[in-house]
Amino acid sequence: MSKNLLVVLLLLGGCASPGLTINQLQFVGSHNSYKKAMSPEYFKAVFAQNADAARALEYSHVPIQVQLDLGLRQLELDIFYEPTTQRFAVGHVQLIDMNSHCATLSQCLEQVKAWSDDHPRHVPLWITLNAKDQAIAGLPKPIAFDEAGLKLLDDVVETVLGDRLIRPSAVKLESKLRWPRLAQARGKILLILDEVADKRDLYWEGWLDRPLFTNAPIDHEAAAIMIVNDPIAQRGRIEALVDAGYMVRTRADADTHEARNNSTLRRDAALSSGAQAISTDYYLPSSAFDSDYQVKLPRPVRCNPRLTNTMCWITE
């Protein structure tokens, strides 16, 4: 490619390399993407017991399809297993923080699918799933995720998104990563089960035939996408993983701390680390308290600053 043509491409905001693979991208996403504000009564009750815990929950999001319209390309959903109804409720903390833009996982995925149908050239969307079953004193005890629950999770995902999934079996072969090129991955969606210990180990049974990636350690045959939440303390790990070909999701902020203090240190570390997915609660400034803090890129998707040597933006 001539130098003049490269300059023209960059000025137009186009991608300088049609051969980019999807791990060579970077974009912003949302944390607990479904979340509406807590009900005032519950917020007051939590605040009276633990003010710091209440402040950490004092954030909310616009509807999922609006987030996607704003340019977010990674979402996160917390799900609770309901075996009697054969569904998964979506919410953050049982009973007290369950206000959601979509009540069930199926509804959330249908919203994503509808947006995807209307934007068939979008870069691959990430959806991170947390399987919530932690007991909290004084609150209803969630149903634990077992093999049946994880099988139902597969079924729900396949029913709604089956024909547009990027699957582990398409990426990991004989311990080698082969991320698809962007041109072949437009309009696709990949999902990550962000769990450790028993739930993750249960899901690993037959993982090559299942639709979800897992947060697997580097020495496991399923390792492909990593959740590394602290881009300051874990900066070296993120960089090493990205350089080795893995995809990483990290967080630009947590528990409202950065927004309350207008601190951009963690945000800037996340963006420069090379992590592909940068998760935030503040793609828009806070509506709960006065703050200018925000995490956004000039355009929704850019070439990864660690893996590409030109500054370019991806058209959709």
Short mmCIF file of C-alpha atoms in Angstrom, two decimals:
data_model
loop_
_atom_site.label_atom_id
_atom_site.label_comp_id
_atom_site.label_asym_id
_atom_site.label_seq_id
_atom_site.Cartn_x
_atom_site.Cartn_y
_atom_site.Cartn_z
CA MET A 1 0.00 0.00 0.00
CA SER A 2 1.37 3.41 -0.94
CA LYS A 3 1.94 6.03 1.71
CA ASN A 4 -0.55 8.40 0.03
CA LEU A 5 -3.29 5.77 -0.02
CA LEU A 6 -2.70 5.01 3.64
CA VAL A 7 -3.06 8.69 4.50
CA VAL A 8 -6.34 8.87 2.55
CA LEU A 9 -7.68 5.80 4.36
CA LEU A 10 -6.82 7.23 7.75
CA LEU A 11 -8.36 10.61 6.91
CA LEU A 12 -11.55 8.87 5.82
CA GLY A 13 -11.61 6.89 9.03
CA GLY A 14 -11.29 3.57 7.23
CA CYS A 15 -9.41 0.47 8.24
CA ALA A 16 -5.88 0.42 6.85
CA SER A 17 -5.74 -3.39 6.67
CA PRO A 18 -8.56 -5.51 5.23
CA GLY A 19 -6.90 -8.57 6.76
CA LEU A 20 -7.50 -7.58 10.37
CA THR A 21 -8.58 -10.38 12.67
CA ILE A 22 -11.10 -9.70 15.41
CA ASN A 23 -8.48 -9.74 18.19
CA GLN A 24 -6.89 -6.72 16.49
CA LEU A 25 -9.84 -4.49 17.41
CA GLN A 26 -10.67 -2.42 20.48
CA PHE A 27 -14.03 -1.08 21.64
CA VAL A 28 -15.96 0.09 24.69
CA GLY A 29 -18.69 -1.92 26.41
CA SER A 30 -20.91 -1.72 29.47
CA HIS A 31 -20.82 -3.43 32.85
CA ASN A 32 -24.12 -4.95 34.06
CA SER A 33 -25.66 -3.66 30.86
CA TYR A 34 -29.28 -4.46 31.77
CA LYS A 35 -29.28 -2.46 35.01
CA LYS A 36 -31.86 0.17 35.89
CA ALA A 37 -31.50 2.26 39.03
CA MET A 38 -32.32 0.59 42.33
CA SER A 39 -35.72 1.31 43.78
CA PRO A 40 -35.40 4.26 46.22
CA GLU A 41 -36.72 2.19 49.12
CA TYR A 42 -34.10 -0.51 48.68
CA PHE A 43 -31.34 2.04 48.14
CA LYS A 44 -32.20 3.77 51.40
CA ALA A 45 -32.29 0.46 53.25
CA VAL A 46 -28.87 -0.59 51.89
CA PHE A 47 -27.43 2.86 52.58
CA ALA A 48 -28.54 2.67 56.19
CA GLN A 49 -26.72 -0.63 56.60
CA ASN A 50 -23.62 0.09 54.50
CA ALA A 51 -23.20 3.46 52.80
CA ASP A 52 -20.21 2.35 50.72
CA ALA A 53 -22.08 -0.66 49.39
CA ALA A 54 -25.03 1.54 48.45
CA ARG A 55 -22.78 4.02 46.63
CA ALA A 56 -21.20 1.16 44.67
CA LEU A 57 -24.67 0.25 43.37
CA GLU A 58 -25.64 3.81 42.44
CA TYR A 59 -25.44 3.54 38.66
CA SER A 60 -27.80 2.61 35.85
CA HIS A 61 -27.91 2.16 32.09
CA VAL A 62 -30.03 3.17 29.14
CA PRO A 63 -31.77 0.32 27.27
CA ILE A 64 -29.49 -2.23 25.59
CA GLN A 65 -30.41 -1.27 22.03
CA VAL A 66 -29.69 2.39 22.84
CA GLN A 67 -26.28 1.36 24.17
CA LEU A 68 -25.55 -0.41 20.90
CA ASP A 69 -26.70 2.65 18.96
CA LEU A 70 -24.24 4.70 21.01
CA GLY A 71 -21.41 2.48 19.83
CA LEU A 72 -20.96 -0.05 22.63
CA ARG A 73 -19.91 -3.47 21.38
CA GLN A 74 -19.62 -5.46 24.62
CA LEU A 75 -22.44 -6.21 27.04
CA GLU A 76 -22.68 -7.99 30.39
CA LEU A 77 -25.68 -9.86 31.80
CA ASP A 78 -26.13 -11.34 35.28
CA ILE A 79 -28.47 -14.31 35.30
CA PHE A 80 -30.31 -16.29 38.01
CA TYR A 81 -31.37 -19.88 37.31
CA GLU A 82 -35.10 -20.62 37.67
CA PRO A 83 -35.57 -24.36 37.03
CA THR A 84 -39.33 -24.35 37.67
CA THR A 85 -39.96 -21.84 34.88
CA GLN A 86 -37.02 -23.02 32.74
CA ARG A 87 -35.69 -19.52 32.34
CA PHE A 88 -33.03 -17.18 33.67
CA ALA A 89 -33.98 -13.96 35.44
CA VAL A 90 -31.70 -11.01 34.77
CA GLY A 91 -30.65 -8.78 37.65
CA HIS A 92 -27.78 -7.77 39.88
CA VAL A 93 -28.60 -8.68 43.50
CA GLN A 94 -31.53 -10.92 44.36
CA LEU A 95 -34.62 -8.97 45.47
CA ILE A 96 -32.98 -5.58 46.13
CA ASP A 97 -31.30 -4.79 42.78
CA MET A 98 -33.31 -6.58 40.10
CA ASN A 99 -34.67 -3.64 38.08
CA SER A 100 -33.73 -4.54 34.51
CA HIS A 101 -34.36 -3.40 30.94
CA CYS A 102 -35.06 -7.08 30.13
CA ALA A 103 -36.48 -9.46 32.72
CA THR A 104 -35.07 -12.69 31.30
CA LEU A 105 -32.01 -13.79 29.39
CA SER A 106 -34.14 -14.68 26.37
CA GLN A 107 -35.57 -11.15 26.29
CA CYS A 108 -32.12 -9.60 26.54
CA LEU A 109 -30.74 -11.77 23.73
CA GLU A 110 -33.78 -11.04 21.56
CA GLN A 111 -33.07 -7.32 21.95
CA VAL A 112 -29.49 -7.87 20.85
CA LYS A 113 -30.60 -10.02 17.94
CA ALA A 114 -33.11 -7.40 16.76
CA TRP A 115 -30.40 -4.72 16.79
CA SER A 116 -28.01 -7.06 14.99
CA ASP A 117 -30.62 -7.73 12.31
CA ASP A 118 -30.86 -4.00 11.69
CA HIS A 119 -27.06 -3.56 11.59
CA PRO A 120 -25.73 -6.61 9.74
CA ARG A 121 -22.22 -5.18 9.26
CA HIS A 122 -21.48 -4.61 12.93
CA VAL A 123 -18.23 -5.94 14.34
CA PRO A 124 -18.67 -9.00 16.56
CA LEU A 125 -20.55 -8.22 19.75
CA TRP A 126 -19.33 -9.63 23.06
CA ILE A 127 -21.82 -10.74 25.71
CA THR A 128 -20.37 -11.69 29.08
CA LEU A 129 -22.57 -13.82 31.36
CA ASN A 130 -22.29 -14.11 35.13
CA ALA A 131 -24.14 -17.07 36.65
CA LYS A 132 -25.36 -15.65 39.96
CA ASP A 133 -26.02 -18.04 42.82
CA GLN A 134 -24.20 -16.50 45.78
CA ALA A 135 -26.09 -16.57 49.08
CA ILE A 136 -26.35 -13.18 50.80
CA ALA A 137 -27.48 -12.97 54.40
CA GLY A 138 -31.03 -11.66 54.72
CA LEU A 139 -31.90 -12.17 51.05
CA PRO A 140 -33.54 -15.08 49.21
CA LYS A 141 -31.08 -17.86 48.42
CA PRO A 142 -30.57 -18.31 44.65
CA ILE A 143 -30.75 -21.70 42.97
CA ALA A 144 -27.27 -23.09 42.34
CA PHE A 145 -26.16 -23.63 38.76
CA ASP A 146 -25.77 -27.34 38.09
CA GLU A 147 -25.33 -29.37 34.90
CA ALA A 148 -29.02 -29.00 34.08
CA GLY A 149 -28.85 -25.24 34.53
CA LEU A 150 -25.82 -24.91 32.28
CA LYS A 151 -27.45 -27.15 29.67
CA LEU A 152 -30.53 -24.90 29.75
CA LEU A 153 -28.22 -21.90 29.33
CA ASP A 154 -26.81 -23.49 26.18
CA ASP A 155 -30.32 -24.15 24.89
CA VAL A 156 -31.46 -20.55 25.42
CA VAL A 157 -28.40 -19.16 23.68
CA GLU A 158 -28.74 -21.58 20.76
CA THR A 159 -32.44 -20.83 20.34
CA VAL A 160 -31.97 -17.08 20.05
CA LEU A 161 -28.51 -16.66 18.56
CA GLY A 162 -27.47 -20.03 17.21
CA ASP A 163 -26.96 -19.05 13.57
CA ARG A 164 -24.76 -16.05 14.33
CA LEU A 165 -22.46 -17.31 17.07
CA ILE A 166 -18.69 -17.32 17.01
CA ARG A 167 -18.04 -20.62 18.76
CA PRO A 168 -15.06 -21.93 20.72
CA SER A 169 -14.71 -24.77 18.23
CA ALA A 170 -14.15 -22.22 15.45
CA VAL A 171 -11.38 -20.46 17.36
CA LYS A 172 -9.43 -23.04 19.37
CA LEU A 173 -8.00 -26.06 17.59
CA GLU A 174 -5.20 -28.24 18.95
CA SER A 175 -4.31 -25.52 21.49
CA LYS A 176 -3.86 -22.93 18.73
CA LEU A 177 -5.89 -19.74 18.45
CA ARG A 178 -7.28 -18.82 15.05
CA TRP A 179 -9.42 -15.71 15.39
CA PRO A 180 -11.59 -15.08 12.34
CA ARG A 181 -10.95 -12.14 10.08
CA LEU A 182 -13.23 -9.17 10.59
CA ALA A 183 -14.65 -9.55 7.09
CA GLN A 184 -15.99 -13.02 7.96
CA ALA A 185 -17.10 -12.09 11.50
CA ARG A 186 -19.35 -9.10 10.84
CA GLY A 187 -22.83 -9.58 12.21
CA LYS A 188 -21.64 -12.29 14.60
CA ILE A 189 -21.83 -12.55 18.39
CA LEU A 190 -19.64 -14.31 20.93
CA LEU A 191 -20.56 -15.12 24.52
CA ILE A 192 -18.31 -15.66 27.53
CA LEU A 193 -19.22 -17.44 30.75
CA ASP A 194 -17.32 -15.37 33.32
CA GLU A 195 -17.06 -17.90 36.12
CA VAL A 196 -14.41 -19.80 38.04
CA ALA A 197 -14.22 -22.98 40.12
CA ASP A 198 -17.18 -25.37 40.09
CA LYS A 199 -19.43 -23.63 37.56
CA ARG A 200 -16.63 -23.15 35.08
CA ASP A 201 -15.38 -26.69 35.59
CA LEU A 202 -18.87 -28.07 34.97
CA TYR A 203 -19.10 -26.09 31.74
CA TRP A 204 -15.76 -27.41 30.49
CA GLU A 205 -17.28 -30.86 30.00
CA GLY A 206 -17.60 -31.06 26.24
CA TRP A 207 -16.60 -27.40 25.82
CA LEU A 208 -15.76 -27.73 22.12
CA ASP A 209 -19.40 -28.55 21.38
CA ARG A 210 -20.82 -25.75 23.54
CA PRO A 211 -21.67 -22.17 22.48
CA LEU A 212 -19.95 -20.20 25.27
CA PHE A 213 -16.32 -19.33 25.77
CA THR A 214 -15.08 -19.54 29.36
CA ASN A 215 -12.71 -17.47 31.47
CA ALA A 216 -10.16 -20.28 31.31
CA PRO A 217 -6.60 -20.01 32.65
CA ILE A 218 -3.82 -19.91 30.12
CA ASP A 219 -2.78 -23.53 30.73
CA HIS A 220 -6.23 -24.93 29.90
CA GLU A 221 -7.07 -26.16 26.41
CA ALA A 222 -10.19 -23.92 26.35
CA ALA A 223 -8.24 -20.70 26.99
CA ALA A 224 -9.10 -17.99 24.46
CA ILE A 225 -10.86 -15.04 26.12
CA MET A 226 -9.70 -13.70 29.47
CA ILE A 227 -11.45 -11.52 32.05
CA VAL A 228 -8.76 -9.35 33.69
CA ASN A 229 -10.56 -6.60 35.55
CA ASP A 230 -7.82 -4.30 36.88
CA PRO A 231 -5.78 -2.64 34.09
CA ILE A 232 -3.47 -0.92 36.59
CA ALA A 233 -2.52 -3.74 38.97
CA GLN A 234 -2.76 -6.34 36.19
CA ARG A 235 -1.35 -4.28 33.34
CA GLY A 236 1.56 -6.63 32.66
CA ARG A 237 -0.74 -9.65 32.50
CA ILE A 238 -3.10 -7.97 30.05
CA GLU A 239 -0.26 -6.97 27.75
CA ALA A 240 1.26 -10.45 27.82
CA LEU A 241 -2.08 -12.10 27.05
CA VAL A 242 -2.85 -9.73 24.18
CA ASP A 243 0.63 -10.22 22.73
CA ALA A 244 0.14 -13.99 22.93
CA GLY A 245 -3.05 -13.80 20.86
CA TYR A 246 -5.72 -13.94 23.56
CA MET A 247 -8.65 -11.55 23.78
CA VAL A 248 -9.16 -9.67 27.04
CA ARG A 249 -11.97 -7.79 28.71
CA THR A 250 -10.99 -5.28 31.39
CA ARG A 251 -12.78 -2.56 33.37
CA ALA A 252 -12.17 1.17 33.10
CA ASP A 253 -13.99 1.81 36.38
CA ALA A 254 -15.62 -0.04 39.25
CA ASP A 255 -18.02 0.60 42.12
CA THR A 256 -18.50 4.24 40.99
CA HIS A 257 -15.08 5.23 42.43
CA GLU A 258 -13.58 6.68 39.26
CA ALA A 259 -16.71 8.62 38.37
CA ARG A 260 -17.10 10.10 41.87
CA ASN A 261 -13.46 11.22 41.87
CA ASN A 262 -13.26 12.17 38.18
CA SER A 263 -10.19 9.94 37.98
CA THR A 264 -9.10 8.83 34.51
CA LEU A 265 -6.05 6.78 35.53
CA ARG A 266 -7.79 3.42 35.29
CA ARG A 267 -9.63 4.37 32.11
CA ASP A 268 -6.42 5.47 30.39
CA ALA A 269 -4.60 2.33 31.51
CA ALA A 270 -7.40 0.18 30.13
CA LEU A 271 -7.42 1.87 26.74
CA SER A 272 -3.65 1.71 26.31
CA SER A 273 -3.26 -1.85 27.62
CA GLY A 274 -4.38 -3.50 24.39
CA ALA A 275 -7.38 -5.19 26.02
CA GLN A 276 -9.96 -5.57 23.28
CA ALA A 277 -13.09 -4.90 25.37
CA ILE A 278 -13.09 -1.94 27.77
CA SER A 279 -16.07 -2.18 30.12
CA THR A 280 -17.54 0.86 31.89
CA ASP A 281 -20.60 2.12 33.72
CA TYR A 282 -20.02 5.57 32.21
CA TYR A 283 -20.19 5.65 28.43
CA LEU A 284 -22.51 8.51 29.37
CA PRO A 285 -21.81 10.75 32.41
CA SER A 286 -23.48 9.77 35.65
CA SER A 287 -27.14 10.60 36.12
CA ALA A 288 -26.96 9.82 39.86
CA PHE A 289 -24.36 12.40 40.93
CA ASP A 290 -22.40 15.29 39.44
CA SER A 291 -19.37 14.05 37.47
CA ASP A 292 -17.68 14.69 34.13
CA TYR A 293 -16.18 11.20 34.03
CA GLN A 294 -16.86 9.31 30.80
CA VAL A 295 -15.36 6.47 28.76
CA LYS A 296 -15.72 6.64 25.00
CA LEU A 297 -13.82 6.51 21.74
CA PRO A 298 -14.30 9.02 18.91
CA ARG A 299 -15.83 6.18 16.89
CA PRO A 300 -17.18 2.83 18.11
CA VAL A 301 -14.31 0.56 17.06
CA ARG A 302 -10.63 1.19 16.41
CA CYS A 303 -7.60 -0.83 15.46
CA ASN A 304 -6.03 -2.22 18.62
CA PRO A 305 -3.28 0.21 19.72
CA ARG A 306 -1.05 -2.64 20.90
CA LEU A 307 -1.45 -5.00 17.95
CA THR A 308 -1.51 -2.59 15.01
CA ASN A 309 1.00 0.10 14.09
CA THR A 310 -1.44 2.52 12.45
CA MET A 311 -4.27 4.54 13.99
CA CYS A 312 -7.41 3.59 12.12
CA TRP A 313 -11.11 3.25 12.74
CA ILE A 314 -13.37 0.41 11.68
CA THR A 315 -16.40 1.22 9.56
CA GLU A 316 -19.67 -0.59 10.13
#
